[in-house]
Amino acid sequence: MRDTENMAAEAEFDEDEEPAFSDPEDFVDDVSEDELLGDLLKERPQEADGIDSVVVVDNVPQVGPERLEKLKNVIHKIFSKFGKITNEFYPEGDGNTKGYIFLEYSCPAHALEAVKNADGYKLDKQHTFRVNVFTDFDKYMNISDEWETPEKQPFKDFGNLRHWLEDADCRDQYSVIFESGERTGIFANDIKEPIVVEERARWTETYVRWSPRGTYLATFHQRGIALWGGEKFKQIQRFSHQGVQLIDFSPCERYLVTFSPLMDTKDDPQAIIIWDVLTGQKKRGFHCESSAHWPIFKWSHDGKFFARMTQDTLSIYETPSMGLLDKKSLKITGIKDFSWSPGDNIIAFWVPEDKDIPARVTLMQLPSRQEIRVRNLFNVVDCKLHWQKNGDYLCVKVDRTPKGTPGVVTNFEIFRMREKQVPVDVVEMKEGIIAFAWEPNGSKFAVLHGESPRINSSFYHVKNNGKIELIKTFDKQQANSIFWSPQGQFLVLAGLRSMNGALAFVDTSDCTMMNIAEHYMASDVEWDPTGRYVVTSVSWWSHKVDNAFWLWTFQGRLLQKNNKDRFCQLLWRPRPPTLLNVEEIKLIKKDLKKYSKIFEQKDRLSQSKASKELVDRRRTMIEEYHAYRDNAQKIYQEQRLLRLDLRQGVDTDELDSNVEDWEEETIEFFVTEEIIPLGEQA
């Protein structure tokens, strides 16, 4: 039965007209081949396939047949790092190689990587490689002899990117994310209440970051990163990196590092991208297996170098070329961690014990790669590197298991970086370490040690005589974090999250406890850049109730409680380094009493709202007066020629003009006087 139906259908199809599959005459095909067959088109052969994958290496040693195999092994070891080599050719003449070779990679991307990293590679004292892609020969042969003027690019004026530093009342700014990330605001800090500078809905999709000097605000989006700045927070730059999750700035704000787990491919590294902040151009891409230890790249204090650690290797790159320093990485077997000095181009790294070889901490000067200090350590379980903010000291926290002693003992190895041969002092701690922190601009450090509920806080001073003095120990502290003021001297001992937000405000100059307070379930503590104020907060990201941020003085006096619906994050806007030298700062501190009366008067005026309104009204009036006066003076100067013409060239603008033409004339006035006696008037 079914066969009969099929035959009937075929007969009916044969009787009808053949269907038309061609497009109508007015049809416009608006679907591109890339959209329709993008995946297939990527694999189609290119016109220059094969040639684009070939590199030419010049200045290779000229050797005979007996040394050729060894040379090939060396060359292959160096260049196979950049990709799979499919073909090698060593031209020969008169029994020796000619000093240049051809290497073919499996794809053009690997060839470009070889050119970028191996060009300038120093094989030995006589041979430094010059590497080019084979297709460069055509490019250089076809360069025009006529000069073409580069196209002039329009200048984009973003205004004063540091306008907030000119605030008359020296208010610092901070960013706040609230309503579970739906709204982001920028506020100016004021004792009475925050002043809104800018507020926008859905400004960022996750969180925000300030650049190290406060010039830019970075917002996160699915397609990449946007930078904002200037008085009205205009968009200054965009960086397209799909699925970006993490970022990091260089200390000089010249470069931005972004990470996305979505973009990486075998041939084109896209997981980590380094961008030029000013131009928005991609400088270089890198592969990344894991972002568990972010930042992957660590920057030197001046932004000239950045480094990355992989298994048994420390790779140091230089800017602006983004190439390996001296074209090769450092082979350091077993390297566990490294850190840059915040004040010098010195890198510290540590290596664990290996059989009979002790663990060691090494300080290396760059770019010379000179080891300026090596410290051997025994029975080491773990190490942590802690630099003081100015790079004056390095503390290596060493967890050890001494032979014959149960448990772990911690030593603090203090390196005095500014002294000859970098002497090392040792502080031994018998109890477990919870937190360690250096005083930012001084020679003290604070330690939290012990176990709950008997947690102790100790303060030490690194003296110039080669000794480390214990200043004070506070017993039974509810704290798990240490937060120093950016200016030093003052700190907050905080018991965050599980410790219910206990706060202790300490003055380390005499180790007095200025105040003890609590911000229940506090998750974060943030000092302002001046060290005058500190904010404690409960983030919606970590705790779903009581979300707010509180403002305190450095002495622990509560000034404000700011409740924001589903408050998430507060970040103070950093300040750039001061332009004053040490002597000028000392002079200001010496004469501070001279300015204190002005500050006290301003503080009194700002105490009441009425006084503030009066000051604002007077300021507006004086600004209007100055504007009127400037305009009147401008008109007066424009009419100068007209006045001279009306007065026959006599300049009457000056009081002592045309003195020789003056005529002195004395005029007398007769004054009458009438005397009326008082008696007659009665």
XYZ file of C-alpha atoms in Angstrom:
682
model
C 0.000 0.000 0.000
C 2.813 2.411 0.964
C 4.637 1.636 -2.326
C 1.490 2.508 -4.254
C 1.260 5.916 -2.496
C 4.893 6.658 -3.282
C 4.409 5.806 -6.975
C 1.332 8.046 -7.113
C 3.288 10.897 -5.544
C 6.150 10.490 -8.017
C 3.688 10.472 -10.950
C 2.075 13.645 -9.616
C 5.501 15.276 -9.219
C 6.417 14.396 -12.808
C 3.218 15.959 -14.126
C 3.797 19.285 -12.310
C 6.388 21.860 -13.291
C 9.900 21.477 -11.903
C 10.185 23.830 -8.848
C 12.354 26.945 -9.328
C 15.340 27.173 -6.977
C 16.897 30.342 -8.434
C 16.650 33.690 -6.621
C 14.266 36.385 -7.897
C 15.807 39.180 -9.986
C 15.597 41.808 -7.209
C 17.018 39.495 -4.502
C 19.995 40.916 -2.561
C 22.190 38.440 -0.695
C 23.222 40.221 2.540
C 24.786 37.177 4.262
C 28.571 37.170 3.929
C 30.651 34.072 3.358
C 32.360 34.597 6.730
C 29.010 34.461 8.538
C 27.816 31.426 6.588
C 30.999 29.347 6.378
C 33.333 31.055 8.859
C 34.780 27.867 10.384
C 35.488 26.283 6.976
C 36.975 29.437 5.463
C 39.532 29.670 8.274
C 41.004 26.362 7.070
C 41.181 27.187 3.365
C 44.691 27.472 1.885
C 46.119 30.990 1.813
C 48.056 32.441 -1.087
C 51.230 32.786 0.960
C 50.910 29.526 2.919
C 54.336 28.025 3.532
C 56.271 31.247 2.949
C 54.669 33.043 5.907
C 55.751 30.166 8.127
C 59.433 30.408 7.157
C 61.975 32.445 9.143
C 65.499 33.379 8.125
C 68.091 33.300 10.929
C 71.267 35.272 10.212
C 74.623 35.419 12.035
C 74.628 31.676 12.763
C 78.110 30.123 13.396
C 79.811 28.806 10.244
C 80.830 25.198 10.919
C 82.067 22.151 9.045
C 80.409 18.714 8.725
C 81.927 17.480 12.007
C 80.144 20.189 14.073
C 76.983 20.561 11.987
C 74.919 18.045 13.976
C 75.746 19.793 17.253
C 74.790 23.178 15.761
C 71.477 21.771 14.548
C 70.674 20.463 18.030
C 71.408 23.858 19.602
C 69.339 25.725 16.994
C 66.438 23.287 17.332
C 66.455 23.586 21.132
C 66.271 27.392 20.960
C 63.677 27.760 18.198
C 61.396 24.823 19.010
C 60.194 26.788 22.075
C 58.093 28.962 19.753
C 56.299 26.166 17.878
C 56.674 22.964 15.893
C 59.479 23.115 13.289
C 58.548 21.137 10.174
C 61.604 21.814 8.006
C 65.203 23.061 8.379
C 67.673 24.119 5.698
C 71.378 24.936 6.299
C 72.969 26.336 3.089
C 76.587 25.192 2.617
C 79.539 26.384 0.583
C 83.215 25.408 0.511
C 82.583 22.688 3.086
C 81.099 25.021 5.738
C 77.660 26.420 6.492
C 77.106 29.956 5.147
C 76.084 31.624 8.409
C 72.352 31.808 7.764
C 69.590 29.184 7.894
C 65.904 28.707 7.029
C 63.379 27.269 9.501
C 59.776 26.406 8.592
C 57.087 26.314 11.309
C 53.726 24.587 11.239
C 51.875 27.942 11.166
C 52.669 31.660 10.607
C 51.836 32.558 14.236
C 54.757 30.438 15.468
C 57.075 32.106 12.954
C 56.069 35.558 14.222
C 56.631 34.407 17.806
C 60.138 33.267 16.859
C 60.922 36.643 15.268
C 59.604 38.531 18.295
C 61.559 36.500 20.860
C 64.692 35.273 19.092
C 65.705 38.400 17.140
C 68.740 39.747 19.017
C 69.295 36.462 20.904
C 72.935 36.283 22.010
C 74.283 32.787 21.341
C 77.837 33.663 22.383
C 80.212 36.659 22.297
C 80.600 36.522 18.487
C 77.098 35.514 17.398
C 73.864 37.438 17.979
C 70.936 36.170 15.905
C 68.968 38.380 13.527
C 65.626 36.770 12.712
C 63.127 37.790 10.012
C 60.072 36.293 8.384
C 60.831 35.239 4.806
C 58.063 37.478 3.438
C 59.845 40.537 4.902
C 62.205 40.483 1.927
C 59.375 41.415 -0.457
C 58.168 44.104 1.933
C 61.600 45.750 2.205
C 62.249 45.469 -1.543
C 59.009 47.296 -2.361
C 59.466 50.296 -0.073
C 58.764 53.503 -1.984
C 61.571 56.051 -2.355
C 59.065 58.897 -1.969
C 58.217 60.171 1.497
C 54.568 59.875 2.446
C 53.418 62.190 5.183
C 51.663 60.221 7.959
C 47.978 60.954 8.339
C 47.346 63.440 11.127
C 45.246 61.954 13.915
C 42.663 64.166 15.633
C 43.506 65.124 19.212
C 41.007 63.988 21.825
C 40.814 66.316 24.798
C 39.624 64.427 27.882
C 40.095 67.428 30.135
C 42.134 67.465 33.309
C 42.545 63.827 34.332
C 43.686 64.901 37.817
C 41.042 67.491 38.522
C 40.042 65.874 41.841
C 43.440 66.866 43.293
C 42.478 70.540 42.863
C 39.523 70.297 45.254
C 39.619 73.381 47.498
C 38.828 71.303 50.604
C 41.224 68.470 49.645
C 38.445 65.876 49.653
C 39.401 62.391 48.570
C 37.068 60.347 46.374
C 35.883 56.754 46.543
C 33.805 54.425 44.368
C 30.804 52.526 45.713
C 28.945 49.612 44.078
C 25.470 48.974 45.505
C 22.065 47.495 44.653
C 23.889 44.171 44.074
C 25.989 45.735 41.315
C 23.214 47.570 39.467
C 24.452 51.036 40.468
C 27.918 52.536 40.814
C 28.669 55.915 42.349
C 31.708 58.143 42.848
C 31.599 60.175 46.070
C 33.744 62.922 47.587
C 34.521 62.257 51.240
C 33.110 64.807 53.697
C 32.800 64.660 57.483
C 29.047 65.360 57.451
C 27.913 63.182 54.523
C 29.267 61.860 51.195
C 28.994 64.262 48.253
C 27.849 62.652 44.995
C 30.304 63.309 42.153
C 28.881 60.849 39.597
C 26.345 58.037 39.755
C 25.259 55.680 36.980
C 23.147 52.570 36.523
C 24.829 49.411 35.151
C 28.154 51.220 34.820
C 29.948 47.879 35.282
C 28.864 44.256 35.022
C 30.960 42.872 37.902
C 33.209 45.261 39.826
C 35.509 48.279 39.310
C 39.205 49.005 39.787
C 41.157 52.255 40.147
C 44.512 52.599 38.407
C 47.525 52.838 40.812
C 47.703 56.652 40.633
C 43.964 57.240 40.505
C 43.888 58.560 36.922
C 41.502 55.942 35.523
C 38.462 53.988 36.684
C 38.230 50.554 35.030
C 34.822 48.923 34.524
C 34.222 45.292 33.527
C 31.996 44.167 30.648
C 31.431 40.902 28.810
C 33.210 42.260 25.734
C 36.143 43.856 27.555
C 37.351 46.700 29.771
C 36.497 50.414 29.626
C 38.575 53.202 31.214
C 36.923 56.397 32.480
C 38.401 59.660 33.729
C 38.306 63.436 33.709
C 35.902 65.743 35.512
C 32.738 64.101 34.108
C 34.177 60.554 33.915
C 34.133 60.332 30.136
C 35.171 57.093 28.437
C 38.861 57.388 27.614
C 39.753 53.959 26.254
C 38.254 50.543 25.461
C 39.995 47.167 25.363
C 38.176 44.341 23.586
C 38.764 41.049 25.426
C 35.747 38.724 25.417
C 34.907 37.252 28.818
C 37.516 39.278 30.736
C 37.573 38.446 34.454
C 40.753 39.918 35.941
C 42.939 42.949 35.281
C 46.162 44.483 36.567
C 47.830 47.858 35.878
C 51.531 48.556 35.655
C 52.648 50.920 38.489
C 53.262 53.709 35.945
C 49.713 53.295 34.498
C 51.163 52.864 31.005
C 50.087 49.228 30.543
C 46.998 47.157 31.371
C 46.983 43.355 31.734
C 43.686 41.509 31.144
C 42.786 37.845 31.629
C 39.979 35.854 29.988
C 39.565 32.052 30.084
C 37.431 32.113 26.912
C 39.823 33.455 24.272
C 42.896 31.235 24.379
C 43.824 29.171 21.320
C 46.842 27.009 20.651
C 48.200 29.103 17.790
C 47.149 32.584 18.965
C 47.703 33.269 22.699
C 44.780 35.370 23.943
C 44.236 34.312 27.584
C 46.408 37.169 28.874
C 46.796 40.363 26.861
C 49.000 43.350 27.665
C 47.628 46.651 26.315
C 49.043 50.117 25.845
C 46.731 52.355 27.912
C 47.387 55.532 25.898
C 46.882 54.085 22.397
C 44.590 51.140 23.190
C 46.809 48.841 21.123
C 47.535 45.226 22.011
C 51.224 44.861 22.882
C 51.391 41.093 23.340
C 49.334 37.983 24.176
C 50.245 35.048 26.400
C 48.900 31.582 27.161
C 47.664 30.887 30.685
C 46.769 27.515 32.159
C 45.428 28.832 35.471
C 44.634 32.206 37.057
C 44.640 30.844 40.619
C 47.610 33.040 41.562
C 46.694 36.418 40.113
C 48.455 38.544 39.041
C 50.307 36.128 36.761
C 52.744 38.895 35.809
C 54.377 40.988 38.530
C 55.686 44.470 37.683
C 58.842 46.251 38.766
C 58.272 49.500 40.690
C 58.893 51.725 37.637
C 57.040 49.571 35.079
C 60.212 48.858 33.053
C 60.088 45.112 33.669
C 57.493 42.444 34.375
C 58.076 38.814 35.288
C 56.279 35.492 35.245
C 57.050 32.221 37.002
C 56.472 28.812 35.434
C 57.869 25.409 36.409
C 61.635 25.761 37.028
C 61.650 29.023 35.049
C 61.508 32.753 35.783
C 60.799 34.796 32.645
C 61.563 38.526 32.857
C 60.267 40.793 30.091
C 61.138 44.407 29.339
C 59.014 47.288 28.110
C 58.133 48.673 25.655
C 59.317 45.769 23.422
C 57.499 43.152 25.594
C 60.330 40.740 24.748
C 62.373 38.568 27.092
C 65.210 40.373 28.852
C 68.417 39.328 27.040
C 66.166 37.052 24.929
C 66.197 34.218 27.451
C 64.501 33.116 30.662
C 66.217 32.232 33.930
C 66.437 28.515 34.658
C 65.793 28.184 38.426
C 65.082 24.585 39.411
C 62.211 24.315 41.890
C 61.427 28.046 42.182
C 58.351 28.512 44.397
C 57.684 32.255 44.572
C 59.172 35.630 43.672
C 58.510 39.306 44.368
C 59.800 42.696 43.136
C 61.196 45.345 45.458
C 58.794 48.349 45.634
C 61.749 50.760 45.523
C 64.400 49.244 43.223
C 64.722 46.886 40.269
C 65.582 43.992 42.567
C 63.771 40.674 42.468
C 63.606 38.224 45.389
C 62.827 34.531 44.933
C 63.078 31.367 47.007
C 63.825 27.744 46.189
C 62.980 24.793 48.517
C 65.420 22.156 49.719
C 66.484 19.437 47.288
C 68.088 16.405 48.937
C 71.328 17.717 50.483
C 71.014 21.205 48.973
C 69.460 23.699 51.448
C 66.593 26.018 50.609
C 67.697 29.500 49.633
C 66.432 33.048 49.221
C 68.131 35.042 46.448
C 68.143 38.784 45.758
C 68.935 39.609 42.123
C 69.692 43.023 40.612
C 68.205 43.747 37.187
C 68.873 44.095 34.313
C 72.416 42.914 35.163
C 71.081 39.672 36.788
C 73.723 40.033 39.490
C 72.982 38.127 42.704
C 73.503 40.675 45.484
C 72.578 38.364 48.382
C 71.906 34.643 48.884
C 70.574 33.264 52.173
C 70.610 29.490 52.812
C 67.797 28.054 54.957
C 67.391 24.599 56.530
C 64.413 22.369 57.404
C 62.077 24.700 55.498
C 58.380 23.929 55.044
C 57.286 27.187 53.415
C 58.359 30.803 52.814
C 56.488 34.073 52.279
C 58.085 37.292 50.973
C 57.012 40.623 52.533
C 58.527 43.890 51.230
C 58.346 47.171 53.131
C 56.604 49.835 51.009
C 59.791 51.784 50.166
C 61.922 48.674 49.633
C 64.098 49.461 52.691
C 63.500 46.026 54.213
C 62.493 42.538 53.115
C 60.979 40.084 55.575
C 61.051 36.414 54.631
C 58.612 34.474 56.825
C 60.154 31.014 57.108
C 58.146 28.078 58.491
C 60.578 25.410 59.732
C 60.505 21.997 61.404
C 63.703 21.863 63.504
C 65.108 18.392 64.087
C 64.060 16.966 67.433
C 61.343 19.594 67.902
C 57.665 18.778 67.294
C 55.522 21.194 65.321
C 56.378 24.185 63.135
C 58.539 27.137 64.209
C 58.436 30.444 62.344
C 61.435 32.702 61.753
C 61.321 36.222 60.366
C 64.469 36.794 58.281
C 64.813 40.599 58.020
C 67.016 41.808 55.114
C 68.360 45.376 55.552
C 68.366 46.440 51.888
C 70.040 49.852 52.330
C 73.112 48.573 54.160
C 76.319 47.147 52.721
C 76.252 43.426 51.894
C 72.572 43.335 52.985
C 72.841 42.028 56.577
C 70.071 39.734 57.857
C 68.477 39.725 61.340
C 66.343 36.866 62.665
C 63.252 36.975 64.895
C 62.016 33.578 66.079
C 58.321 33.010 66.893
C 57.228 29.920 68.803
C 53.507 30.400 68.060
C 51.620 30.143 64.784
C 51.485 33.317 62.665
C 48.098 34.691 61.660
C 49.144 37.961 59.974
C 52.259 40.078 59.296
C 52.465 43.668 58.003
C 55.187 46.319 57.608
C 54.687 49.957 58.562
C 54.464 51.619 55.094
C 56.876 54.520 55.666
C 58.833 53.346 58.665
C 60.874 50.576 60.234
C 58.237 48.877 62.398
C 56.255 45.725 61.736
C 53.230 44.147 63.402
C 52.505 40.455 63.925
C 49.375 38.574 64.976
C 50.311 35.235 66.544
C 48.778 32.471 68.642
C 45.446 30.692 68.401
C 41.920 31.832 69.151
C 40.885 32.854 71.771
C 44.469 33.711 72.825
C 45.614 35.785 69.865
C 48.415 38.244 70.620
C 49.552 41.283 68.654
C 53.234 42.232 68.847
C 55.024 45.315 67.515
C 58.707 45.337 66.581
C 61.155 48.089 65.619
C 64.128 47.490 63.304
C 66.848 49.712 64.800
C 69.899 51.138 63.071
C 72.298 49.432 65.494
C 71.553 46.027 63.998
C 68.992 44.995 66.587
C 65.263 44.314 66.376
C 63.388 45.494 69.447
C 60.049 44.189 70.703
C 58.098 47.346 71.551
C 54.817 46.003 72.891
C 52.568 42.938 72.985
C 48.789 43.088 73.452
C 47.246 39.887 74.796
C 43.921 38.277 73.882
C 43.060 40.289 70.785
C 40.022 39.551 68.615
C 41.830 40.086 65.332
C 42.825 38.209 62.194
C 43.991 41.125 59.994
C 46.357 44.113 60.247
C 45.685 47.369 58.363
C 48.370 50.084 58.574
C 47.622 53.696 57.758
C 49.265 54.605 54.400
C 51.342 57.221 56.285
C 52.426 54.805 59.004
C 52.272 55.138 62.837
C 48.561 54.240 63.133
C 46.913 50.882 62.424
C 43.688 48.936 62.837
C 43.618 45.403 64.212
C 40.455 43.873 62.748
C 38.597 40.656 63.393
C 36.803 40.297 60.058
C 33.918 37.989 59.130
C 33.972 35.100 61.619
C 35.280 37.377 64.407
C 32.196 39.616 64.156
C 33.997 42.811 63.133
C 36.021 43.624 66.275
C 38.199 46.745 65.744
C 41.179 48.076 67.697
C 42.760 51.451 66.792
C 46.442 51.602 67.805
C 49.026 54.409 67.870
C 52.392 52.654 67.502
C 54.477 55.716 68.448
C 53.792 54.851 72.114
C 51.744 51.658 71.503
C 48.540 52.958 73.045
C 45.118 51.555 72.257
C 43.202 54.689 71.146
C 39.809 52.990 70.856
C 38.125 49.588 70.752
C 34.953 49.300 68.674
C 32.908 46.881 66.591
C 31.287 46.806 63.168
C 29.287 43.599 63.272
C 30.209 41.133 60.483
C 32.575 43.619 58.822
C 34.199 42.087 55.732
C 36.578 44.857 54.596
C 38.740 47.690 55.958
C 39.967 50.475 53.647
C 42.220 53.429 54.604
C 41.960 56.666 52.639
C 45.190 57.749 50.862
C 45.987 60.451 53.466
C 45.644 58.173 56.502
C 43.094 60.507 58.133
C 40.032 58.290 57.654
C 39.300 54.603 57.520
C 36.200 52.778 56.251
C 34.839 49.470 57.514
C 32.150 47.724 55.482
C 29.866 44.690 55.232
C 29.695 43.593 51.591
C 26.606 42.004 50.049
C 29.001 39.684 48.223
C 30.010 38.050 51.525
C 27.026 38.701 53.825
C 23.433 39.292 52.691
C 22.251 41.491 55.612
C 23.400 44.689 57.388
C 25.154 45.882 54.206
C 26.703 49.296 54.909
C 29.975 51.208 55.173
C 31.055 53.212 58.224
C 33.522 56.100 58.233
C 35.949 56.489 61.159
C 38.757 58.878 62.041
C 42.235 57.382 62.397
C 41.720 57.600 66.180
C 38.638 55.370 66.028
C 35.876 57.987 66.331
C 32.807 56.999 64.292
C 31.725 59.790 61.908
C 29.136 58.219 59.575
C 26.989 55.146 59.068
C 26.088 54.844 55.388
C 23.484 52.185 54.660
C 23.313 51.344 50.968
C 20.858 48.809 49.578
C 22.837 45.619 48.843
C 26.145 47.459 49.190
C 28.973 45.500 47.492
C 32.278 47.342 47.316
C 34.066 50.565 48.336
C 37.455 51.562 46.928
C 39.319 54.791 47.727
C 40.733 56.647 44.744
C 44.565 56.504 44.997
C 46.674 59.653 44.894
C 49.778 59.994 42.695
C 53.178 60.307 44.437
C 53.826 63.747 45.928
C 55.916 66.232 43.946
C 57.480 67.583 47.166
C 60.925 66.451 48.258
C 61.779 65.313 51.788
C 63.007 68.754 52.902
C 59.853 70.499 51.705
C 57.676 67.995 53.563
C 59.684 68.591 56.756
C 59.244 72.362 56.373
C 55.469 72.006 56.018
C 55.295 69.845 59.145
C 57.412 72.396 61.018
C 55.111 75.305 60.051
C 51.876 73.359 60.426
C 50.693 75.479 63.382
C 50.794 78.527 61.129
C 48.154 77.005 58.872
C 46.131 75.276 61.602
C 44.085 78.412 62.395
C 42.823 78.530 58.803
C 41.883 74.853 58.929
C 40.154 75.257 62.299
C 38.123 78.192 60.982
C 37.013 76.130 57.978
C 36.090 73.254 60.263
C 33.948 75.538 62.433
C 32.129 76.924 59.404
C 31.418 73.443 58.119
C 29.846 72.311 61.408
C 26.393 73.628 60.571
C 24.401 73.495 57.369
C 23.553 77.214 57.650
C 27.246 78.140 57.791
C 27.909 75.981 54.751
C 25.132 77.675 52.791
C 26.441 81.103 53.838
C 29.977 80.211 52.718
C 28.679 78.883 49.395
C 26.611 82.045 48.842
C 29.572 84.326 49.637
C 31.826 82.260 47.392
C 29.304 82.604 44.565
C 29.072 86.384 45.115
C 32.856 86.857 45.075
C 33.126 84.747 41.914
C 30.427 86.870 40.252
C 32.241 90.056 41.334
C 35.580 88.855 39.930
C 33.885 87.917 36.648
C 32.226 91.378 36.428
C 35.504 93.154 37.275
C 37.480 91.181 34.676
C 34.871 91.994 32.022
C 34.885 95.719 32.952
C 38.686 95.862 32.736
C 38.564 94.183 29.331
C 36.070 96.775 28.014
C 38.137 99.593 29.539
C 41.262 98.434 27.713
C 39.355 98.046 24.421
C 38.192 101.715 24.658
C 41.686 103.111 25.264
C 42.176 104.301 21.665
C 38.761 105.978 21.682
C 39.647 107.904 24.861
C 42.933 109.090 23.373
C 41.114 110.266 20.247
C 38.468 112.180 22.234
C 41.146 113.866 24.400
C 43.407 114.835 21.482
C 46.110 112.287 22.323
C 46.332 113.081 26.021
C 46.611 109.863 28.029
C 44.481 110.336 31.104
C 44.690 106.701 32.162
C 47.741 107.467 34.283
C 47.739 110.070 37.083
C 51.202 111.447 36.275
C 50.860 111.591 32.482
C 51.562 114.924 30.622
C 53.011 116.641 33.725
C 54.747 119.316 31.613
C 51.394 120.575 30.317
C 49.900 121.081 33.741
C 48.879 124.679 34.826
C 48.530 125.431 38.493
C 45.574 127.666 39.418
C 44.584 128.730 42.933
C 40.893 129.270 43.594
C 39.670 130.992 46.792
C 36.203 130.561 48.217
C 34.641 133.191 50.553
C 33.047 131.521 53.548
C 30.446 133.436 55.589
C 30.078 132.837 59.282
C 27.019 133.650 61.391
C 27.271 133.772 65.207
C 24.050 133.425 67.181
C 24.326 133.901 70.981
C 22.466 131.240 72.951
C 20.881 133.807 75.244
C 19.233 135.700 72.387
C 17.915 132.459 70.945
C 16.083 131.789 74.182
